[in-house]
Tab-separated table of C-alpha atoms in Angstrom:
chain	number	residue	atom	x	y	z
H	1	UNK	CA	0.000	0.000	0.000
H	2	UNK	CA	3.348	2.390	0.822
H	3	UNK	CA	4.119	1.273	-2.521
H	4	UNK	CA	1.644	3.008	-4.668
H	5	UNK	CA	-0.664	5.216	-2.711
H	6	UNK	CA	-4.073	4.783	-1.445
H	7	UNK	CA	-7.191	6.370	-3.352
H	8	UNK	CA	-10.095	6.837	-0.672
H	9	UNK	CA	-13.253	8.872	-0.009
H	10	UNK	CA	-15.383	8.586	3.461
H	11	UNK	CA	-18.661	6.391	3.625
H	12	UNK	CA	-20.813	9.767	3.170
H	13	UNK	CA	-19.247	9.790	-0.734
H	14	UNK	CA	-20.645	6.088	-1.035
H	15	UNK	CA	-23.733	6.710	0.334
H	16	UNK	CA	-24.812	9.543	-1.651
H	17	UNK	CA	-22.542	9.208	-4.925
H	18	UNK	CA	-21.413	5.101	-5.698
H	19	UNK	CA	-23.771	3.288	-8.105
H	20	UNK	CA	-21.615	0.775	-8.605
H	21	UNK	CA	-19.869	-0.819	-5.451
H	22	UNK	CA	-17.739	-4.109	-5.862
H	23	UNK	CA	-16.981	-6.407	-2.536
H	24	UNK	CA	-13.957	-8.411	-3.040
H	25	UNK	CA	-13.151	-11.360	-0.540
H	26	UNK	CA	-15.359	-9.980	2.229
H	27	UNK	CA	-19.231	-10.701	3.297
H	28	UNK	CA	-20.555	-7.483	4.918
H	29	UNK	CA	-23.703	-9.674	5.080
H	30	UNK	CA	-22.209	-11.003	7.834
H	31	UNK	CA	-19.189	-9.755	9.218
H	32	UNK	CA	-20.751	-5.949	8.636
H	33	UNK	CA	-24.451	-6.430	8.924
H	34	UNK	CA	-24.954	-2.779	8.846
H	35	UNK	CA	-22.466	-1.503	6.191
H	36	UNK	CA	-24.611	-2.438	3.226
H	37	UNK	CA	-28.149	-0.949	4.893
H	38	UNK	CA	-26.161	2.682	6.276
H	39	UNK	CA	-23.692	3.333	3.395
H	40	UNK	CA	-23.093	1.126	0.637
H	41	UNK	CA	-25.793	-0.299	-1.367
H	42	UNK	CA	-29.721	-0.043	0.198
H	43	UNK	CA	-28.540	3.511	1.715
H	44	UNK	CA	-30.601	6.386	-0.432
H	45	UNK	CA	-28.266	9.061	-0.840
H	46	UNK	CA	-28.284	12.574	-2.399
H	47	UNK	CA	-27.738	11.187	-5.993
H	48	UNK	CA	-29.098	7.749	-5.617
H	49	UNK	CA	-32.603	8.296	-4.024
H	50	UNK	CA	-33.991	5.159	-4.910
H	51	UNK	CA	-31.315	3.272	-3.012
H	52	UNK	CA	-30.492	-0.448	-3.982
H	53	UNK	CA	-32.195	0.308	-7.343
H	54	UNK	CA	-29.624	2.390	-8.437
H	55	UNK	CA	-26.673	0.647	-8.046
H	56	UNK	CA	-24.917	-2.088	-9.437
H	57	UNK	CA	-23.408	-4.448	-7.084
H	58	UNK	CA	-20.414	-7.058	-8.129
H	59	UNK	CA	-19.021	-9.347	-5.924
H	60	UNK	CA	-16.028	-11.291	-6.024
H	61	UNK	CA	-15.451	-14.250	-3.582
H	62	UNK	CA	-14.713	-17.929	-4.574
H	63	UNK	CA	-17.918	-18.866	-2.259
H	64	UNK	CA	-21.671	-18.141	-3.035
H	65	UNK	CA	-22.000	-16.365	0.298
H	66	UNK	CA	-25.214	-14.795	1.078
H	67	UNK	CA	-23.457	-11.292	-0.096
H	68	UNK	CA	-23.128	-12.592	-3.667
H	69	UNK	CA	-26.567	-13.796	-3.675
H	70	UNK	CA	-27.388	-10.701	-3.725
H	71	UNK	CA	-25.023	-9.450	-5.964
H	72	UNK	CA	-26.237	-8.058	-9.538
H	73	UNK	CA	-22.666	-9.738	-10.732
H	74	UNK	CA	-20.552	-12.496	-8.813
H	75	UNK	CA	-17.004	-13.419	-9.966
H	76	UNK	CA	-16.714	-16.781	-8.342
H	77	UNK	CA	-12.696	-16.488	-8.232
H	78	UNK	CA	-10.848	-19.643	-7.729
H	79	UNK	CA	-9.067	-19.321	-3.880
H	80	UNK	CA	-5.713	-17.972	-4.145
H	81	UNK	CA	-6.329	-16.400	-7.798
H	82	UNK	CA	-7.030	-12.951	-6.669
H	83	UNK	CA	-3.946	-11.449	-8.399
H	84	UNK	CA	-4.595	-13.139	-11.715
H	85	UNK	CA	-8.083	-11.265	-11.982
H	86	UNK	CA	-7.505	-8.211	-11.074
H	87	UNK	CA	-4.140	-8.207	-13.758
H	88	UNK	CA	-6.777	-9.887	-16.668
H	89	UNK	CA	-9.383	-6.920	-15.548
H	90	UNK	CA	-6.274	-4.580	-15.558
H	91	UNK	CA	-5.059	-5.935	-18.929
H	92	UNK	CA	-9.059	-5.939	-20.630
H	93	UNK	CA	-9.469	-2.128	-18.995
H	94	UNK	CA	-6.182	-1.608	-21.031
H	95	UNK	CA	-7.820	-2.808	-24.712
H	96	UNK	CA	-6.128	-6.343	-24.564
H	97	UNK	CA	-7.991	-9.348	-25.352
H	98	UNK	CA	-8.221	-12.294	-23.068
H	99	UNK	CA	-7.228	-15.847	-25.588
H	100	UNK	CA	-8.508	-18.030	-23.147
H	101	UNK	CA	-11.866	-19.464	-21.580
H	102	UNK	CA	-11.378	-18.555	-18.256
H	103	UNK	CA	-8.948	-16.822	-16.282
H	104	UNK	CA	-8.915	-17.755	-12.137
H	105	UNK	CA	-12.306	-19.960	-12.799
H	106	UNK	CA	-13.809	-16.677	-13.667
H	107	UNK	CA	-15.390	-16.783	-17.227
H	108	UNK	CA	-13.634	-14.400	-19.617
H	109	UNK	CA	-17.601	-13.181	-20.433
H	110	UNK	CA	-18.249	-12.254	-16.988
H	111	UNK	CA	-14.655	-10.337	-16.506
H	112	UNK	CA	-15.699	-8.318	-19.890
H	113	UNK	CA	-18.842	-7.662	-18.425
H	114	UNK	CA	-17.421	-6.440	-14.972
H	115	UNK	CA	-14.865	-4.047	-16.322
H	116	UNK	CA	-17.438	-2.736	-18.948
H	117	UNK	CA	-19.916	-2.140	-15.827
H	118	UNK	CA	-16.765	-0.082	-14.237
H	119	UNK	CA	-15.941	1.512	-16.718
H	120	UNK	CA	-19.546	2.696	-17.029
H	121	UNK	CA	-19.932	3.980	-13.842
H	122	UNK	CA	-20.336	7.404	-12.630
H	123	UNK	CA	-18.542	6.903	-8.948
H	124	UNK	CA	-17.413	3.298	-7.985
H	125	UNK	CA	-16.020	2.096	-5.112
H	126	UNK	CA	-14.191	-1.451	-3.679
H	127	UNK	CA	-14.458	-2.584	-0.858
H	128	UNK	CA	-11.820	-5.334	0.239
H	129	UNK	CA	-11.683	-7.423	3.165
H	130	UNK	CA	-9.530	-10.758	4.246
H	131	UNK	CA	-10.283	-12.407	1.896
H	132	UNK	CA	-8.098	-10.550	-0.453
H	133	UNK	CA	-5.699	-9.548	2.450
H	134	UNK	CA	-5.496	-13.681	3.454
H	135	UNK	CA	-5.000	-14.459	-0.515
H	136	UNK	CA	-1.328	-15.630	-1.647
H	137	UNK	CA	-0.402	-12.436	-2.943
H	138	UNK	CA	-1.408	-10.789	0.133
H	139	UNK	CA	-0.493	-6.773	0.096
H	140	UNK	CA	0.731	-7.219	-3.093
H	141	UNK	CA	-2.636	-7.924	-4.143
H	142	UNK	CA	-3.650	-4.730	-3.148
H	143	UNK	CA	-0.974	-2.910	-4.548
H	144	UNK	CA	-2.438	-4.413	-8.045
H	145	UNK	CA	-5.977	-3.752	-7.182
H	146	UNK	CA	-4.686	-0.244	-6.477
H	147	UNK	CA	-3.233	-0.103	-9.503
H	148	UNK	CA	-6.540	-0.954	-11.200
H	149	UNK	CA	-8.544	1.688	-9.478
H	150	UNK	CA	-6.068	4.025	-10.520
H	151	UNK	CA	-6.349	2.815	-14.400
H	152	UNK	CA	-10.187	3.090	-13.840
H	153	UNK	CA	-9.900	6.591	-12.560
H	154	UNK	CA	-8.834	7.832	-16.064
H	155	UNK	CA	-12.804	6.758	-17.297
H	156	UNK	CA	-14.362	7.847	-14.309
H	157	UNK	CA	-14.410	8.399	-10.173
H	158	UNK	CA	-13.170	5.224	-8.335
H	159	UNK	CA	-12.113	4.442	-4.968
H	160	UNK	CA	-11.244	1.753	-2.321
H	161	UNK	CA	-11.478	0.948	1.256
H	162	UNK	CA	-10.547	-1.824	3.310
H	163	UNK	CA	-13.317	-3.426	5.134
H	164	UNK	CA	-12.327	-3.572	8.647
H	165	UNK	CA	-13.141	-6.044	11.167
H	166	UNK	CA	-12.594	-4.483	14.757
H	167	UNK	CA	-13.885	-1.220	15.398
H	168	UNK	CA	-10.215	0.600	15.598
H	169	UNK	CA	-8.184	-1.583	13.357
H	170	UNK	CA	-7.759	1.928	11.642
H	171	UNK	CA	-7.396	4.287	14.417
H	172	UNK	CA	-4.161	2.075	15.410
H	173	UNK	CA	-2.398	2.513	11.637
H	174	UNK	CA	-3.227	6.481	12.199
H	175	UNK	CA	-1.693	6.803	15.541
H	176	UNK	CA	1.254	4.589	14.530
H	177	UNK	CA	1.664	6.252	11.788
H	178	UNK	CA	1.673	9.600	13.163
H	179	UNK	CA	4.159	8.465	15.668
H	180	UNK	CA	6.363	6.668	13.199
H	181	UNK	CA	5.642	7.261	9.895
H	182	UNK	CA	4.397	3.483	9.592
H	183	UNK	CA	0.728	2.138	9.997
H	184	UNK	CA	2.119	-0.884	11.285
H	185	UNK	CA	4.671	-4.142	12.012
H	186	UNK	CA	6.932	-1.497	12.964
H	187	UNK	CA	10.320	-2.446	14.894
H	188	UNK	CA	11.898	-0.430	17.591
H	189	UNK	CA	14.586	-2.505	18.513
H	190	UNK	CA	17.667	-0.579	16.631
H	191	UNK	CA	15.994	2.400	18.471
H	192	UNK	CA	14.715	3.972	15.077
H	193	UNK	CA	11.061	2.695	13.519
H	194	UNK	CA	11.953	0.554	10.682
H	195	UNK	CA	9.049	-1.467	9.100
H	196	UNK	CA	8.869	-4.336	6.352
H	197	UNK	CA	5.767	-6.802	6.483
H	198	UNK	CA	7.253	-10.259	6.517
H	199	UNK	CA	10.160	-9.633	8.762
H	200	UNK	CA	8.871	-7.436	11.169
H	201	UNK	CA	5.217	-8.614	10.839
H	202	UNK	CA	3.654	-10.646	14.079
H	203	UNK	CA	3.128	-13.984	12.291
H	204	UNK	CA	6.709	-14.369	10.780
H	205	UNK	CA	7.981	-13.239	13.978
H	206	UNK	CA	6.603	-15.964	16.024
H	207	UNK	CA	6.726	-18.510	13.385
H	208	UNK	CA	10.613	-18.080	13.756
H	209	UNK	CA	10.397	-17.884	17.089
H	210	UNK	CA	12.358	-14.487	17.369
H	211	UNK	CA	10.318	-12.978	19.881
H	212	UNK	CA	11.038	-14.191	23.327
H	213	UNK	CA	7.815	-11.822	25.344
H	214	UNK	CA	4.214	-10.785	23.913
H	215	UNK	CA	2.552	-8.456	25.178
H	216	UNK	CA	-1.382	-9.287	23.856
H	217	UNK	CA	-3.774	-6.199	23.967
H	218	UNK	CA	-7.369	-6.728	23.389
H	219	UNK	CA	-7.135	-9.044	21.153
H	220	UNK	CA	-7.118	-13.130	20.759
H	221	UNK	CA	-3.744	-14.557	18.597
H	222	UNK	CA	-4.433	-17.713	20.448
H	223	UNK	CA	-7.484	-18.617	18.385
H	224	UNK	CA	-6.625	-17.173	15.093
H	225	UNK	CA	-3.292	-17.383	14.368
H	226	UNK	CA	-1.537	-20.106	12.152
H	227	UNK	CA	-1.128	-23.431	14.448
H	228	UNK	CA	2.628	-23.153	14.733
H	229	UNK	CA	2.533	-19.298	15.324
H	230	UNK	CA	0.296	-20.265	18.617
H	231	UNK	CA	3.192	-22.976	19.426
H	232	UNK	CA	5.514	-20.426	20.123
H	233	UNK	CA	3.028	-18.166	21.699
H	234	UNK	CA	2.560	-20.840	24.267
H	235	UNK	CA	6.523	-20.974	24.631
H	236	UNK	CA	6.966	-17.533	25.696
H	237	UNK	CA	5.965	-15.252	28.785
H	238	UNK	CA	3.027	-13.630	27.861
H	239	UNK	CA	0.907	-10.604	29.018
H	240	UNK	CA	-2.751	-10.015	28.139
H	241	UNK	CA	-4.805	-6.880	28.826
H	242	UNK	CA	-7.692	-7.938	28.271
H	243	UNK	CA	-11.469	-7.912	29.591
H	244	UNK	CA	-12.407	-11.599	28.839
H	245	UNK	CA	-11.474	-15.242	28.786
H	246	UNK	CA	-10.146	-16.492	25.728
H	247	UNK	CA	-8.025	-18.853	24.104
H	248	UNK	CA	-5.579	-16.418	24.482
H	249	UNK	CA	-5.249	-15.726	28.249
H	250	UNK	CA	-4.751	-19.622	28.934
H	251	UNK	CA	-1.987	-19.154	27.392
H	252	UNK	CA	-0.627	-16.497	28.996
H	253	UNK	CA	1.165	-16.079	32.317
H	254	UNK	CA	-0.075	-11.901	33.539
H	255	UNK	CA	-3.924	-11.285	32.753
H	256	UNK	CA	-4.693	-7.547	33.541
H	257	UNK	CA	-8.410	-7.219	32.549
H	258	UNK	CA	-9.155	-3.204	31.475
H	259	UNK	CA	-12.726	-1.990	31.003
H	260	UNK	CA	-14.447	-1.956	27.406
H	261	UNK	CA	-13.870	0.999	25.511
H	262	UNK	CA	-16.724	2.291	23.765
H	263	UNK	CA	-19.258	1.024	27.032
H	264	UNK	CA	-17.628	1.557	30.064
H	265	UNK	CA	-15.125	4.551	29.477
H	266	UNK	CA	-15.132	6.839	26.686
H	267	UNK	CA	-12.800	7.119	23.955
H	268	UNK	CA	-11.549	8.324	19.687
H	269	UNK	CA	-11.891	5.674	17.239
H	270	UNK	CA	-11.282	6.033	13.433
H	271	UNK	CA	-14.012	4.336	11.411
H	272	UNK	CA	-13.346	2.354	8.470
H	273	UNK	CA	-12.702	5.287	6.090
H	274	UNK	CA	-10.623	7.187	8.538
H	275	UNK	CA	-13.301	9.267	10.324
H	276	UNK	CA	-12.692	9.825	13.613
H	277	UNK	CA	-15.750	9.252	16.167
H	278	UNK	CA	-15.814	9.779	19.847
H	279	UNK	CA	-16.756	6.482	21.759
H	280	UNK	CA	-19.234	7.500	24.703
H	281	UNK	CA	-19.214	5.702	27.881
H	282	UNK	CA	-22.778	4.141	28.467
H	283	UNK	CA	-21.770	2.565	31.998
H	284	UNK	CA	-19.439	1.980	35.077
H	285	UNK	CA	-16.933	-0.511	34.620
H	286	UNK	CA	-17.144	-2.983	37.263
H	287	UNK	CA	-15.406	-1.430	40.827
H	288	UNK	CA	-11.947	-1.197	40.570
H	289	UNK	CA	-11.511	-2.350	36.846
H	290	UNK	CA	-8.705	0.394	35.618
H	291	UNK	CA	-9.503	1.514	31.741
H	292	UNK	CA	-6.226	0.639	28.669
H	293	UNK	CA	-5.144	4.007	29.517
H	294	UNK	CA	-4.088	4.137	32.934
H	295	UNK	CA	-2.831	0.667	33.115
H	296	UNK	CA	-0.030	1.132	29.957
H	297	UNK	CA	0.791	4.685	31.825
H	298	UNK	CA	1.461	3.213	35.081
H	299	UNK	CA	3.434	0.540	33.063
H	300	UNK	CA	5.301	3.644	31.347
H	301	UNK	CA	6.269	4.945	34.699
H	302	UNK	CA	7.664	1.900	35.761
H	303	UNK	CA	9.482	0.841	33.083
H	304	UNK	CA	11.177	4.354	33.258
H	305	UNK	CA	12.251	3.617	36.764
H	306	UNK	CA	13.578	0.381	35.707
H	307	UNK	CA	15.876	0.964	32.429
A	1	UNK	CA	-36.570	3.198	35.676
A	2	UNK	CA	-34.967	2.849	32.014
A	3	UNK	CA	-32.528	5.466	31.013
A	4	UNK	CA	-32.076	5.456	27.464
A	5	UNK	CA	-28.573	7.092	26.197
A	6	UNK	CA	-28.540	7.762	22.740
A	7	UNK	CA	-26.277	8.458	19.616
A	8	UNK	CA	-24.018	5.636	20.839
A	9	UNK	CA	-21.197	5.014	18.735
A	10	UNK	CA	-21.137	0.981	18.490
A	11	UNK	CA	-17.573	-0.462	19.042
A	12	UNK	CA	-17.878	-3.848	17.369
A	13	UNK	CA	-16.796	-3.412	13.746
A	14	UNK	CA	-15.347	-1.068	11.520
A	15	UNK	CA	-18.498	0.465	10.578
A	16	UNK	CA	-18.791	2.271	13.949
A	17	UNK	CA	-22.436	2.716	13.445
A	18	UNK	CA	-22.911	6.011	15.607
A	19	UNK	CA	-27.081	5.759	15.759
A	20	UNK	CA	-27.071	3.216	18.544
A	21	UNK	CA	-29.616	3.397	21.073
A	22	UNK	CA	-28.944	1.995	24.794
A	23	UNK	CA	-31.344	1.256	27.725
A	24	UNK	CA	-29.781	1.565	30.795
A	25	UNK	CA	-31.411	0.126	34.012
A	26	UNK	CA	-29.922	0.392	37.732
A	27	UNK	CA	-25.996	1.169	36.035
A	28	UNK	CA	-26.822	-2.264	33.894
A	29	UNK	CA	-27.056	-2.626	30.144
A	30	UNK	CA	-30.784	-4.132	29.318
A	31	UNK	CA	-31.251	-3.513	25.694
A	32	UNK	CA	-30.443	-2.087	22.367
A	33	UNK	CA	-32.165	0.216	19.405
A	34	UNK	CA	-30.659	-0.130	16.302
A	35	UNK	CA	-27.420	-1.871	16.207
A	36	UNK	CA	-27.137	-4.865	14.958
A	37	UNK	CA	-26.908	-8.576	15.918
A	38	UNK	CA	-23.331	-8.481	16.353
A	39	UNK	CA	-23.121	-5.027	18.055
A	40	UNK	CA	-25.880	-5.714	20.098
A	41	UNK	CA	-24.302	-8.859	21.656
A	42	UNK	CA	-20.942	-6.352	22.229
A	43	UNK	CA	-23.189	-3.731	24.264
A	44	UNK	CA	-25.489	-7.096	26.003
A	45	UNK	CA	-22.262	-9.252	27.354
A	46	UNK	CA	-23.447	-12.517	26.499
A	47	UNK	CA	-21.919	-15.668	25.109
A	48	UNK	CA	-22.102	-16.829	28.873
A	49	UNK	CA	-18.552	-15.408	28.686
A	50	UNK	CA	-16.206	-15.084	31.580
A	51	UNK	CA	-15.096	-11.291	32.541
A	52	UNK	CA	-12.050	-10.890	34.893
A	53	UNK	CA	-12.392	-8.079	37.086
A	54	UNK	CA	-8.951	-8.795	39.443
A	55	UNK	CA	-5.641	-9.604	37.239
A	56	UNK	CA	-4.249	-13.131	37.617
A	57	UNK	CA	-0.619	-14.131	37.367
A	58	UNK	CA	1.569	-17.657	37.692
A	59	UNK	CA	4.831	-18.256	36.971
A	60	UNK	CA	4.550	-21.304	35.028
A	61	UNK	CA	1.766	-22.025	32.422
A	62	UNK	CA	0.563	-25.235	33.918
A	63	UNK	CA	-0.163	-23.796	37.218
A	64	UNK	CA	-3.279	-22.351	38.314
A	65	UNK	CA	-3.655	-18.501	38.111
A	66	UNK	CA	-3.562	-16.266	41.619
A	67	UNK	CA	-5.179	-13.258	42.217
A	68	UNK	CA	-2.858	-10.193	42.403
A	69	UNK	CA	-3.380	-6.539	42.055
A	70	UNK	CA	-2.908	-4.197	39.793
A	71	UNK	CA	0.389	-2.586	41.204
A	72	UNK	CA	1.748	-6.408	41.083
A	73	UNK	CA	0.617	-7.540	37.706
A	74	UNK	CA	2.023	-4.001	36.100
A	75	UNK	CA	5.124	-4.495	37.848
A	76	UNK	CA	5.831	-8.038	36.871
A	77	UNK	CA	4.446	-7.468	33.219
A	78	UNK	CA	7.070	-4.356	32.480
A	79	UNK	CA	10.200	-6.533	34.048
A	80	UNK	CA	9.650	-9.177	31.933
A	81	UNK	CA	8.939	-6.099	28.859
A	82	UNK	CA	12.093	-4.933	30.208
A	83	UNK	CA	14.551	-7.744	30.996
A	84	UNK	CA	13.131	-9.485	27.222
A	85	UNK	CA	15.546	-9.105	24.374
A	86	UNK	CA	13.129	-8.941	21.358
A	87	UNK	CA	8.885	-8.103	23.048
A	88	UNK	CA	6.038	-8.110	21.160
A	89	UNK	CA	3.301	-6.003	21.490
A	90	UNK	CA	0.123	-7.254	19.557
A	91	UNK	CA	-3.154	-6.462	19.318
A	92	UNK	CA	-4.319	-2.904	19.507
A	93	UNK	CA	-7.309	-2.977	17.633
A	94	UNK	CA	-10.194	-2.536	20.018
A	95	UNK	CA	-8.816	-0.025	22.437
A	96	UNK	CA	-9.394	3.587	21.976
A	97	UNK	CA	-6.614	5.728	20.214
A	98	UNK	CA	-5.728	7.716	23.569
A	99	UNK	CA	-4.670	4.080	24.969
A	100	UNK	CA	-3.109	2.969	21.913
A	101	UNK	CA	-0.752	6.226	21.792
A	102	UNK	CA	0.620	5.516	25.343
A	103	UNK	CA	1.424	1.371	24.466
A	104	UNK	CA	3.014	2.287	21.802
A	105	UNK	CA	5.225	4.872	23.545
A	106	UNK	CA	6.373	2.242	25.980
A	107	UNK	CA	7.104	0.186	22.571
A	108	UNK	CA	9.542	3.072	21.530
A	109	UNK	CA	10.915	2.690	25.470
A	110	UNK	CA	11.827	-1.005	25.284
A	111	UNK	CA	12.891	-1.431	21.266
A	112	UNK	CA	9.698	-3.795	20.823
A	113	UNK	CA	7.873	-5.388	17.595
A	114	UNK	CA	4.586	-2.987	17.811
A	115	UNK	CA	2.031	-4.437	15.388
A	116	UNK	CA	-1.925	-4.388	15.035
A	117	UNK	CA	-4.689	-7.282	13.657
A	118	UNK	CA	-3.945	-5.363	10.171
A	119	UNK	CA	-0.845	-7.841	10.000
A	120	UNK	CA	-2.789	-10.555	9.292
């Protein structure tokens, strides 16, 4: 993404502008029941007052998942494949002609179709999700779907966003990168940030078994992660702040539970296209329960006094 | 008497649906307007999960966990930060920004791996 630069516009732009809005390797159905319904495709906006009816929706995703049944197009992409279709859309955007049947399991019909539908399009917008990001390929993929929104921005308006899963995946890359000048895997340990995804990138790191402490905030490596990224976890001291039980904190040696951001103490979080919203606090976190805040500046002060 | 608080911002998924409606009862939680299935269960606490309200520590990972306190568990988690050669600190992703500025300060402090759920 570094590589080639990042063409975005916030939700409102979708809601009021997109008529055509392509979901590649993610299910909002699901994952993001409310994305579809507040922004993307049955919103009304400004210029598309009659809502689903005015858009056309394409969805890529080597499953029929209840998203594509909905979809008005679905490239049913072979797994793994991702960067082979977006290159043939690339290359048929370009004037080239496809000499084969079927490129990734997608019929070469349905790719001419799809880029002809993009190209048609007053204001168009991709949303991504893991299933791209999880593809072999993985940001490189994205660089070349990049790329492709930025050869479909010389027929017309065209953007992309990442759908993200937790509520301040985002807000973390923005403070990170403010602080650093990297959104994230970056490593401190020659004193200077230096960043480069598959050396200094979590899951490489512990499937090497370089890192000998984790620290695990508010979040549960122990039941996603890769099996043999987990084996190491359970090696090596770890720390979790965290509210709940998971697989995670039976692995782990320190549990300091935190109250929930967002509920029980207030708090910024950057939505999905980099909006920043304040979280309100609805309730009192159970008596005594310190917030993320306090407990990583009390560990600040003490880690001063002991280096 | 139900309290309801409104313009919640949801903080389930990346959509951070800000129209969310809450019913509060006696300092509890007892509905939602609005959010969805997934955000509701986020606001409700269910999934007859287990919260810890007191940190826990052991030295070994096939012991038992013992209630500590704060003070301790801080303590004991930024030696180990400290005395470790190469620390990873993972995760990130549902705290609030204001938190997330100050671990990754202490990040800069110890020469740690700093990395978020976008990794994956």
């Amino acid at each position: 993404m570094q590589d080639v630069g990042y063409p975005v516009c916030t939700l409102g732009e979708v809601k009021n502008r997109a008529d055509l809005v392509i979901f590649w390797g993610c299910n909002p159905m699901h994952a993001h029941p409310r994305h579809m319904g507040r922004y993307s495709v049955f919103a009304r906006g400004f210029f598309r007052e009659r809502g689903r009816r005015d858009r056309t929706v394409v969805v890529v995703d080597p499953r029929k998942t209840d998203t594509a049944k909905l979809a008005d197009l679905h490239l049913q992409v072979e797994p793994n494949k991702d960067y082979e279709l977006i290159s043939a859309m690339r290359a048929v955007l370009r004037g080239h002609e496809l000499n084969v049947d079927r490129v990734a399991g997608v019929p070469v019909d349905i790719i001419y179709e799809a880029v002809e539908a993009c190209k048609k399009a007053q204001f168009g917008q991709l949303f991504f999700g893991m299933g791209v990001t999880m593809s072999r390929g993985k940001h490189r993929i994205i660089d070349n779907a990049i790329c492709l929104i930025i050869d479909l921005n010389a027929y017309t308006k065209f953007g992309l966003m990442p759908m993200r899963g937790h509520y301040n995946v985002n807000g973390f890359n923005q403070v990170l990168s403010w602080l650093t000048g990297y959104p994230y895997a970056v490593d401190f340990s020659r004193g200077y940030p230096r960043y480069n995804p598959g050396e200094t990138s979590t899951i490489d790191l512990l499937v090497r078994g370089e890192v000998d402490v984790m620290m695990n905030i508010a979040s549960d490596p122990g039941a996603h992660f890769p099996q043999r990224a987990v084996e190491h976890i359970a090696k090596i001291p770890v720390i979790c702040v965290e509210p709940h039980q998971t697989p995670t904190t039976e692995l782990s040696n320190i549990i300091i539970p935190t109250a929930f951001t967002g509920v029980e103490v207030g708090g910024i979080a950057y939505r999905m296209d980099g909006v920043p919203l304040e979280l309100k606090k609805v309730v009192d976190p159970p008596e005594g329960v310190l917030t993320d805040e306090e407990v990583f500046k009390i560990m600040s002060k003490k880690i001063d006094e002991m280096l | 008497m139900v309290e309801i608080v409104k313009n919640v911002v949801c903080p389930f998924c990346g959509c951070l649906c800000d129209d969310i409606e809450i019913m509060v009862e006696d300092g509890h939680i007892v509905g939602t307007r609005n959010a969805c299935r997934i955000g509701h269960a986020k606001f409700m606490h269910f999934e007859g999960s287990v919260r810890y309200t007191e940190p826990l520590i052991r030295e070994n990972k096939k012991d038992d966990f013992k209630k500590t306190d704060y003070d301790t568990a801080i303590e004991e988690s930024a030696r180990l930060l400290v005395e470790s050669k190469l620390p990873l600190l993972y995760g990130f992703s549902s705290i609030g920004c204001e938190a997330q500025r100050e671990a990754i300060l202490i990040g800069e402090k110890i020469g740690a791996i700093v990395d978020n759920t976008a990794t994956v």
